[in-house]
Short mmCIF file of N, CA and C in Angstrom, two decimals:
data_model
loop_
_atom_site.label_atom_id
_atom_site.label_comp_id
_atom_site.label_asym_id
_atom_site.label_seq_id
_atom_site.Cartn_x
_atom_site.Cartn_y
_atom_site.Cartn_z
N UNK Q 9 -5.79 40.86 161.25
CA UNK Q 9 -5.88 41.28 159.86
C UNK Q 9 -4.71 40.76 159.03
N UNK Q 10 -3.57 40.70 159.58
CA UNK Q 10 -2.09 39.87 158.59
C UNK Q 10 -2.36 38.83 158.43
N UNK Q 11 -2.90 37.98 159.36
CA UNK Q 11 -2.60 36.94 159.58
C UNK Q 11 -3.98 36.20 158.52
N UNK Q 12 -5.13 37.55 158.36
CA UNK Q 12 -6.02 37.20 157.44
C UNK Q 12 -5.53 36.64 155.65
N UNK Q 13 -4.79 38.61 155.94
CA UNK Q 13 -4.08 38.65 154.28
C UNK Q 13 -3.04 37.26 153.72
N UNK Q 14 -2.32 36.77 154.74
CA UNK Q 14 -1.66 35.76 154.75
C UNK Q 14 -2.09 34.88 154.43
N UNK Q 15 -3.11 34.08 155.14
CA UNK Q 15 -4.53 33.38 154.13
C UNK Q 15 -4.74 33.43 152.87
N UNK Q 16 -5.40 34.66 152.84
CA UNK Q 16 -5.87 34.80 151.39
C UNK Q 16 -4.56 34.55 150.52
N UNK Q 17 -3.16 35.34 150.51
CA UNK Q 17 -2.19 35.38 149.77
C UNK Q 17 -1.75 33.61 149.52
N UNK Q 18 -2.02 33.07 150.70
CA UNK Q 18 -1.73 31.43 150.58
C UNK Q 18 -2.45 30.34 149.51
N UNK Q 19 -4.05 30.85 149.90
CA UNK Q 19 -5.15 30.49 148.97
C UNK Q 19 -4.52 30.24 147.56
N UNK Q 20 -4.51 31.91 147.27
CA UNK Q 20 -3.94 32.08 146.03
C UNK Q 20 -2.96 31.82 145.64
N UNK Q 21 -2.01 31.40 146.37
CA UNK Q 21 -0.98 30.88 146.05
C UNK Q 21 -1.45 29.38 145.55
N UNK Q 22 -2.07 28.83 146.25
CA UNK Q 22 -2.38 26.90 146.10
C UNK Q 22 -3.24 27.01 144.97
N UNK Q 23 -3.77 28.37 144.47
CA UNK Q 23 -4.98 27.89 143.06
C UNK Q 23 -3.61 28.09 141.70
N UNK Q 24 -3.16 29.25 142.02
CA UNK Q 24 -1.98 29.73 140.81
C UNK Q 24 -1.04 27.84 141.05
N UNK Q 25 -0.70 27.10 142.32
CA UNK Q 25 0.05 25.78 141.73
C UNK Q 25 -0.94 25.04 140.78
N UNK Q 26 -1.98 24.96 141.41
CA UNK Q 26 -2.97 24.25 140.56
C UNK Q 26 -2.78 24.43 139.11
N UNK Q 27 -3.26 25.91 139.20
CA UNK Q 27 -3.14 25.84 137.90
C UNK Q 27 -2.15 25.70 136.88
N UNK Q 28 -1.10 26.04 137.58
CA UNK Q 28 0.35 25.75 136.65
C UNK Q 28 0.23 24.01 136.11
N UNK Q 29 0.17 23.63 137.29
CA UNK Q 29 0.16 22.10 137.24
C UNK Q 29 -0.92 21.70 135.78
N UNK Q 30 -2.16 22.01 135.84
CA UNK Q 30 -3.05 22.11 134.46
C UNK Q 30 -1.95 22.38 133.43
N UNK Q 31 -1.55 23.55 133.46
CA UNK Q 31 -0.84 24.22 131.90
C UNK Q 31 0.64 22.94 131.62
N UNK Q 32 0.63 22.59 132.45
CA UNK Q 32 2.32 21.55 132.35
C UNK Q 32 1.29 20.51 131.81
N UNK Q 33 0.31 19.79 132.08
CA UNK Q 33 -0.55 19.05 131.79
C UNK Q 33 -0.69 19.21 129.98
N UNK Q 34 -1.74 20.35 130.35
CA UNK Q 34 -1.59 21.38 128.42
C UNK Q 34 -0.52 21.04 127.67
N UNK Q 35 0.69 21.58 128.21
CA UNK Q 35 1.58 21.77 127.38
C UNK Q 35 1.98 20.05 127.18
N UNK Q 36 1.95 19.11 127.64
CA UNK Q 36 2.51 17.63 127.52
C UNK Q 36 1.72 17.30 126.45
N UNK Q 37 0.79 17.58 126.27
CA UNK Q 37 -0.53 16.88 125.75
C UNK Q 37 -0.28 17.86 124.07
N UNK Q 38 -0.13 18.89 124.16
CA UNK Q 38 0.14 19.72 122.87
C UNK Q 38 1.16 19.31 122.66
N UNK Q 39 2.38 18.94 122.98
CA UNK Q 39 3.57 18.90 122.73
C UNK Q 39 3.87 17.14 121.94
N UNK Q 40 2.90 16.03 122.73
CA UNK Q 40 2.65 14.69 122.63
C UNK Q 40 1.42 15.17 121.39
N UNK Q 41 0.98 16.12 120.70
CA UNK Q 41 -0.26 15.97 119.87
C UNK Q 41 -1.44 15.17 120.32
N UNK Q 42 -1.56 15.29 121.68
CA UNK Q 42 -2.58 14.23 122.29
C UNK Q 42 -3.82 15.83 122.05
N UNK Q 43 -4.85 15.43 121.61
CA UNK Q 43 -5.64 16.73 121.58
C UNK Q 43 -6.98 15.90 122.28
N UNK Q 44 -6.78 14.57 122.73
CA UNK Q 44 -7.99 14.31 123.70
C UNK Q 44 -8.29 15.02 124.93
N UNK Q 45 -7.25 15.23 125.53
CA UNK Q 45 -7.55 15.94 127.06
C UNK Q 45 -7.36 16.97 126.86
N UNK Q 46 -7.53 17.66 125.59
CA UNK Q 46 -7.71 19.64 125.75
C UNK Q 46 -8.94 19.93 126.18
N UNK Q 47 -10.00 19.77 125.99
CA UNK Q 47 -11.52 19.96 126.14
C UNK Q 47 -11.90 20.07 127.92
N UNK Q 48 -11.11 18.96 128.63
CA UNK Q 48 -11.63 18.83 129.81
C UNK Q 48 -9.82 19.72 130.63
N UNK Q 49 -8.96 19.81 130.08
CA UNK Q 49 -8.09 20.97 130.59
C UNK Q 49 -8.74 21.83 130.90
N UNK Q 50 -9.16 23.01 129.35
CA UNK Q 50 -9.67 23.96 128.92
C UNK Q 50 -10.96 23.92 130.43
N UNK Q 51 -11.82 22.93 130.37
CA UNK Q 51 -12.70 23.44 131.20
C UNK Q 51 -12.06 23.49 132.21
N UNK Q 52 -11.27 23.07 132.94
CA UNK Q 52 -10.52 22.78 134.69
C UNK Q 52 -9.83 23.88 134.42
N UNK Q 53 -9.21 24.90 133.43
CA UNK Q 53 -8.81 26.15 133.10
C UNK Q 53 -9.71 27.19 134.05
N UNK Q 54 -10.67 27.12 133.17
CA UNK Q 54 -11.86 27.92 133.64
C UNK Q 54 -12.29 28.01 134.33
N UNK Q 55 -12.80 27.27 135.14
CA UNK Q 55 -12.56 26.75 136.76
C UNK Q 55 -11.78 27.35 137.54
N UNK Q 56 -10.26 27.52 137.31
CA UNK Q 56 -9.51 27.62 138.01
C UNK Q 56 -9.17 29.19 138.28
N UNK Q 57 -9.31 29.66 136.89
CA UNK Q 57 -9.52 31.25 136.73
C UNK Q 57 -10.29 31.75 137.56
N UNK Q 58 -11.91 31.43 137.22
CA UNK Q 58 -12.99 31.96 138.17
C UNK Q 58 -12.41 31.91 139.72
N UNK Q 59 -11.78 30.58 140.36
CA UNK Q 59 -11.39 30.79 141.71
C UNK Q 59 -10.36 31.81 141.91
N UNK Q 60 -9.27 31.98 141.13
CA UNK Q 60 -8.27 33.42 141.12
C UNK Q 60 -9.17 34.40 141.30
N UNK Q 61 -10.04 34.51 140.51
CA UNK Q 61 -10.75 36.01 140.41
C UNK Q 61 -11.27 35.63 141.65
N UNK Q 62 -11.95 34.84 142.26
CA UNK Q 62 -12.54 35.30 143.47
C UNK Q 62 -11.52 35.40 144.53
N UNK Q 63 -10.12 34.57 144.44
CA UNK Q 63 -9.22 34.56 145.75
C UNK Q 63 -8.45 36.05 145.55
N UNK Q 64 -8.47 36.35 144.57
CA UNK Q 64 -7.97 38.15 144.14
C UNK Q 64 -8.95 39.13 144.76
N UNK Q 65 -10.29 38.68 144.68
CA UNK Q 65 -10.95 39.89 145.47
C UNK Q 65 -11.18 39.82 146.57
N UNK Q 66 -10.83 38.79 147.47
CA UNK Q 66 -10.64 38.18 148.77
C UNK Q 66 -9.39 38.95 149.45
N UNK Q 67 -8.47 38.76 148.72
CA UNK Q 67 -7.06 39.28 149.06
C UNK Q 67 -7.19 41.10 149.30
N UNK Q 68 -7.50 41.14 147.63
CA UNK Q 68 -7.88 43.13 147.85
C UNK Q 68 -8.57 43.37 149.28
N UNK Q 69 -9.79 42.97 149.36
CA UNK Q 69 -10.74 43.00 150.51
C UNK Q 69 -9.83 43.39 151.39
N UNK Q 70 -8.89 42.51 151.89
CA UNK Q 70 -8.30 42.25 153.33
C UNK Q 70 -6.79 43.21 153.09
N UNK Q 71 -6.40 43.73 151.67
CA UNK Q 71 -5.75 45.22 152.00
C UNK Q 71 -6.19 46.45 152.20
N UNK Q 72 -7.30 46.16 151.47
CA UNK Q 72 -8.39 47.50 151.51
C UNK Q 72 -8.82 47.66 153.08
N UNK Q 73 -8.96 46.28 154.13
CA UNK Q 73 -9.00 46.57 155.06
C UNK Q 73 -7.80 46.99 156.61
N UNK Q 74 -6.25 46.72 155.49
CA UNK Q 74 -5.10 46.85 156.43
C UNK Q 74 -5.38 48.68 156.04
N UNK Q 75 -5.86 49.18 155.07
CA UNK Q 75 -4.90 50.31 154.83
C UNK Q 75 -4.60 50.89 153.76
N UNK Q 76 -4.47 49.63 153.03
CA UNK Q 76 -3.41 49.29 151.77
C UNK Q 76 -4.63 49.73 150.13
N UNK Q 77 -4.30 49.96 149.28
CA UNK Q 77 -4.87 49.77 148.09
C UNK Q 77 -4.88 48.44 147.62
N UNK Q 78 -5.92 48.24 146.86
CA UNK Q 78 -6.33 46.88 145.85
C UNK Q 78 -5.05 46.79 145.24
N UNK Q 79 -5.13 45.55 144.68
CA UNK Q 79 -4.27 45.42 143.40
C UNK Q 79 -2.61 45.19 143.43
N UNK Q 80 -1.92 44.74 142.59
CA UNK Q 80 -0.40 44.99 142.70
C UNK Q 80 0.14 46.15 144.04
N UNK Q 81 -0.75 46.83 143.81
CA UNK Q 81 0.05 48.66 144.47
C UNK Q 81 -0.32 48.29 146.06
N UNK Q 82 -1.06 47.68 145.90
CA UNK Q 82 -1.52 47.06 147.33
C UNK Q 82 -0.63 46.23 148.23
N UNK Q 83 -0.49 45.14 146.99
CA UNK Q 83 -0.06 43.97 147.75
C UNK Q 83 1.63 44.65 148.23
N UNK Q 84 2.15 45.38 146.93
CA UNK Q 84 3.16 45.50 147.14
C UNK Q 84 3.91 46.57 148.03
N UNK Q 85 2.56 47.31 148.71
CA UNK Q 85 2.57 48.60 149.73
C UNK Q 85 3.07 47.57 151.18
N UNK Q 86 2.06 46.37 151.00
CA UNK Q 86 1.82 45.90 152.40
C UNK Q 86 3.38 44.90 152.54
N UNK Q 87 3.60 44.44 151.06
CA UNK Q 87 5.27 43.48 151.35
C UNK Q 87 6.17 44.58 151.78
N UNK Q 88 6.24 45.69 151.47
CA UNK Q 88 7.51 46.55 151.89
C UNK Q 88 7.35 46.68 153.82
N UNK Q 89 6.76 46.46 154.31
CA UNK Q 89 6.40 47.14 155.60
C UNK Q 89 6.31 45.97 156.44
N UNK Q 90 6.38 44.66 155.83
CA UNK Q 90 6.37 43.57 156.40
C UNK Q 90 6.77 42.00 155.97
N UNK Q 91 7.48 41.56 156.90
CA UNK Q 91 9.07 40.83 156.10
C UNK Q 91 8.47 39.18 155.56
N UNK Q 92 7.16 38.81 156.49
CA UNK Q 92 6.39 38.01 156.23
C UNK Q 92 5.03 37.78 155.26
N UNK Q 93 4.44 38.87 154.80
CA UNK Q 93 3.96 39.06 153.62
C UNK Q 93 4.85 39.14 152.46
N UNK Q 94 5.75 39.87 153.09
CA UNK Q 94 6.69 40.48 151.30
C UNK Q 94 7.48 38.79 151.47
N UNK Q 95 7.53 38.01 151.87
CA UNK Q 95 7.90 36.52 151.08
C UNK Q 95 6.82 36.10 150.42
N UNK Q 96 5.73 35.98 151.48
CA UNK Q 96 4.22 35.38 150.78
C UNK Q 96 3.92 36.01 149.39
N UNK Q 97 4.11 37.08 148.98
CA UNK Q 97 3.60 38.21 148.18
C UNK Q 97 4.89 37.64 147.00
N UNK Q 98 5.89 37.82 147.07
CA UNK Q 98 6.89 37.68 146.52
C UNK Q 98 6.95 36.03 145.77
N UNK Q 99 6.65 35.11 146.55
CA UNK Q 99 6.55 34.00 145.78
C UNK Q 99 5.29 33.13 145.20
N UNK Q 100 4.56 34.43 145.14
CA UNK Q 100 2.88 34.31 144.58
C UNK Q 100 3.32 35.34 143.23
N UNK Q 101 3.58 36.15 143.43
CA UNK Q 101 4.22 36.96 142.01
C UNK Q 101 5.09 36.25 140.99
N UNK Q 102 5.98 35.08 142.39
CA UNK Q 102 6.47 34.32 141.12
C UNK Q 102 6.43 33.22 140.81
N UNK Q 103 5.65 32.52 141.47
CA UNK Q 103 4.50 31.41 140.44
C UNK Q 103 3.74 31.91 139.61
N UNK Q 104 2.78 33.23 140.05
CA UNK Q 104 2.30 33.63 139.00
C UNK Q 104 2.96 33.90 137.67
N UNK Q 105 4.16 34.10 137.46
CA UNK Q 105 4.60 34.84 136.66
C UNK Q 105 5.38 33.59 135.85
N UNK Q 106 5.59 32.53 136.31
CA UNK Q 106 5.84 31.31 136.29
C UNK Q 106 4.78 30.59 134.73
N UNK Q 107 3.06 30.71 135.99
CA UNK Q 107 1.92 30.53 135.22
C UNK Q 107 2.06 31.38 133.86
N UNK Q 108 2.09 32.21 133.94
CA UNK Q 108 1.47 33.15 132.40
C UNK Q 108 2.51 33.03 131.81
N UNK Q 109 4.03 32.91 131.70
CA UNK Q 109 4.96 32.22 130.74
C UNK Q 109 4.74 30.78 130.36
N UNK Q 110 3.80 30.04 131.17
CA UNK Q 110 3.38 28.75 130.24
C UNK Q 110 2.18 29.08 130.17
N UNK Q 111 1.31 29.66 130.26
CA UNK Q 111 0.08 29.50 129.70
C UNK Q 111 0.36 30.52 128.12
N UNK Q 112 1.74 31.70 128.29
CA UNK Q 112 1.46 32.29 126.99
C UNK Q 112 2.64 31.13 125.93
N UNK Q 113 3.20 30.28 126.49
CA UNK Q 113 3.61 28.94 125.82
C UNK Q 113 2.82 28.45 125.29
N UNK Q 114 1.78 27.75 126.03
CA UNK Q 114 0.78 26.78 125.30
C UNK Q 114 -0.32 27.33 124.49
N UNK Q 115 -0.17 28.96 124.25
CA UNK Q 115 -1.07 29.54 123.37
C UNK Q 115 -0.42 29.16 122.29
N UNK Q 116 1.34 29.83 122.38
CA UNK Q 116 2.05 30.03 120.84
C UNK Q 116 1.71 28.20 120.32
N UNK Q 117 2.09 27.22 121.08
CA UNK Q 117 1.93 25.82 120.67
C UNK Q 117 0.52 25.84 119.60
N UNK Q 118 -0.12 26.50 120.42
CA UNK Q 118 -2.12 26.19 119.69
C UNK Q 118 -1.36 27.13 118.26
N UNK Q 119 -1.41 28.37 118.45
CA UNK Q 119 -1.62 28.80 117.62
C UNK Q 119 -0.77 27.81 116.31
N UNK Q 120 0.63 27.40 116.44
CA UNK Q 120 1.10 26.73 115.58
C UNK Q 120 0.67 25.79 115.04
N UNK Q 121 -0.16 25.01 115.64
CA UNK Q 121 -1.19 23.83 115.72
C UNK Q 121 -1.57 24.14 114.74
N UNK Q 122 -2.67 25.32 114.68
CA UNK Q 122 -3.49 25.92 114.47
C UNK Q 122 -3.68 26.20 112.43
N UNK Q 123 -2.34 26.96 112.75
CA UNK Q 123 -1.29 27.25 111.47
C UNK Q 123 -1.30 26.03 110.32
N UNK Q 124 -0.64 25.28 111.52
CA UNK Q 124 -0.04 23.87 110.47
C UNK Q 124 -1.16 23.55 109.98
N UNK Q 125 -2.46 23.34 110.57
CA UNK Q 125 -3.57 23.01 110.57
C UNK Q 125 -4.27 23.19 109.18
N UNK Q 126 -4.44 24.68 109.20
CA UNK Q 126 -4.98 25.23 108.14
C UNK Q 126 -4.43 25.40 106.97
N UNK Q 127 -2.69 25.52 107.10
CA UNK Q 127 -1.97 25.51 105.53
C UNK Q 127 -2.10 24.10 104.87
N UNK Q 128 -2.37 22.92 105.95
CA UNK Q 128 -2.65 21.71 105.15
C UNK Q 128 -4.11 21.27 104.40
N UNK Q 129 -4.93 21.74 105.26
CA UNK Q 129 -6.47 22.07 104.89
C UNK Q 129 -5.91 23.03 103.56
N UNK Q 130 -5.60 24.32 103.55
CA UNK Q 130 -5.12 24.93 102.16
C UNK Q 130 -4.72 24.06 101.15
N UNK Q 131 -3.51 23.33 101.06
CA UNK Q 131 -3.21 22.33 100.13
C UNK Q 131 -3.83 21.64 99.74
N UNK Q 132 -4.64 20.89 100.42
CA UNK Q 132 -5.86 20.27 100.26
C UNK Q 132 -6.69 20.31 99.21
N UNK Q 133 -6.76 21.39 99.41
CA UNK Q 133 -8.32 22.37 98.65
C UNK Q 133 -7.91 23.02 97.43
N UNK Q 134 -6.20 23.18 97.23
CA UNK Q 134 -5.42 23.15 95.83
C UNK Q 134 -6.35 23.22 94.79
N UNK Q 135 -5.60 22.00 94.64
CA UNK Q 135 -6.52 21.53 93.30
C UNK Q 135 -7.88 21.62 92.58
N UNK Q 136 -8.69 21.61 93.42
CA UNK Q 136 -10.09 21.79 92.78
C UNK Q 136 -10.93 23.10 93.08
N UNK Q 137 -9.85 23.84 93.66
CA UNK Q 137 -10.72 24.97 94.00
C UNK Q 137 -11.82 25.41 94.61
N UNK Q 138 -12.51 23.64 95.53
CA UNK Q 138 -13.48 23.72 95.91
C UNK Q 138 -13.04 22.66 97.29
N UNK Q 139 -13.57 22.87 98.27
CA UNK Q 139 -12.97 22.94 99.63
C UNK Q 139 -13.03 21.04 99.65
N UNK Q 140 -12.43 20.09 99.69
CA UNK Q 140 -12.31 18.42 99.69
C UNK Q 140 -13.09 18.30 100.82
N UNK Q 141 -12.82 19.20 101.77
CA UNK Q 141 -13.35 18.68 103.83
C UNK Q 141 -14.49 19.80 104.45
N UNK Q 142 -15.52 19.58 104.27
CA UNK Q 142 -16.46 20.52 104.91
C UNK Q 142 -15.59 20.41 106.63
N UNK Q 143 -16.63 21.82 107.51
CA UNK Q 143 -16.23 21.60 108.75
C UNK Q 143 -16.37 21.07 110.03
N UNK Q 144 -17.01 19.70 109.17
CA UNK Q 144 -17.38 18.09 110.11
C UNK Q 144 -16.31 18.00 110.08
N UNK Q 145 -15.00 17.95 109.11
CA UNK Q 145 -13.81 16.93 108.88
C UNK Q 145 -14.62 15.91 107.33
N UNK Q 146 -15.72 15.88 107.13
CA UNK Q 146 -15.91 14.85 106.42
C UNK Q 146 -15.97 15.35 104.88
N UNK Q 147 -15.67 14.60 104.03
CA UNK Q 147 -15.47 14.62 102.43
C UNK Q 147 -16.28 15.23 101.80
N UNK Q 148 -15.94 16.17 101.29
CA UNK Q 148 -17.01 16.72 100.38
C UNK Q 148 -17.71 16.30 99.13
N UNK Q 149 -18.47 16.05 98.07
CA UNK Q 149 -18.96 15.51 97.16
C UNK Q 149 -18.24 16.05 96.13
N UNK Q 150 -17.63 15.91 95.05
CA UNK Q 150 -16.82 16.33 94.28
C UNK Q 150 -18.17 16.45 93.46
N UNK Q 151 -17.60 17.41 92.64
CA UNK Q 151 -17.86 18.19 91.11
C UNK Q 151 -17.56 17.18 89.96
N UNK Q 152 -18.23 17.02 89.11
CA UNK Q 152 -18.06 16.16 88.28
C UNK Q 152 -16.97 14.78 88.22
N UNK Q 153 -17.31 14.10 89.47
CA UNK Q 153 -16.64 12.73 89.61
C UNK Q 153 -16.91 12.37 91.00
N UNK Q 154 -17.07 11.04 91.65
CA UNK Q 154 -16.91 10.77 93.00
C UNK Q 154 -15.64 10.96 93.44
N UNK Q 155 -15.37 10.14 94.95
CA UNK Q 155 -14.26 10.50 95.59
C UNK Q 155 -13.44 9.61 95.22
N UNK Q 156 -12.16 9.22 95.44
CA UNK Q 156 -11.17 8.35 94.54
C UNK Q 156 -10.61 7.70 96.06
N UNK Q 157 -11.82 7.33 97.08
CA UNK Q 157 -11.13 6.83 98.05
C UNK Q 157 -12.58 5.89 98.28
N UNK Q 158 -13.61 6.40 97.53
CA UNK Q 158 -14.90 5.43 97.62
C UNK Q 158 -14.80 4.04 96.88
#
């Protein structure tokens, strides 16, 4: 049965590098304004999540079967009592914890993106009170005149 949990805790350990490795990816690409490879990140994101969630209920499983409770309270019942989990356990907590300080990085990046994004779209739209860029990106038909780029 340890030698199960050990497994699983390993698993999860190799999906949480993965995925870090993605978000360092993210963050190069937000940081370079490259916004081509967000789409196929984002999906290998998702991906990678769904396998956590399943290597997380894999892991519970196999405390629920030492003894132990699901969850944090679990894992961290079974590291106190044993010197070889509580490393495994211990440096899965801190990759994880690793992960969600850059993944809540490459949110604040979007959101700024995001920001800049729209106060320039605002300026934009200044002047005429009527929006220049539908949400193709493409030019809108002006109000009494064409466009001054036709």
């Amino acid at each position: 049965m340890k030698q199960d949990l050990l497994t699983a805790i390993a698993n999860e350990h190799a999906t949480v590098a993965v995925f870090a490795a993605v978000l360092d990816e993210e963050q190069r690409a937000l940081v370079a304004g490259s916004l081509e490879p967000l789409p196929a990140l984002t999906e290998r994101k998702a991906q990678l999540v769904a396998e956590l969630a399943e290597h997380g209920r894999c892991r519970d499983r196999q405390l629920n079967e030492m003894g132990f409770g699901a969850g944090r309270a679990g894992g961290e019942a079974a590291a106190a009592g044993d010197a070889e989990i509580g490393q495994a356990w211990a440096e899965l907590l801190t990759l994880a914890a690793a992960a969600k300080r850059n993944n809540d990085l490459n949110g604040s990046l979007i959101r700024t993106r995001l920001n800049y994004t729209q106060r320039a779209l605002a300026a934009l739209n200044l002047g005429t009170g009527e929006p220049l860029y539908g949400p193709d990106g493409r030019q809108q038909a002006m109000l009494g005149g064409g466009s001054v780029t036709a």
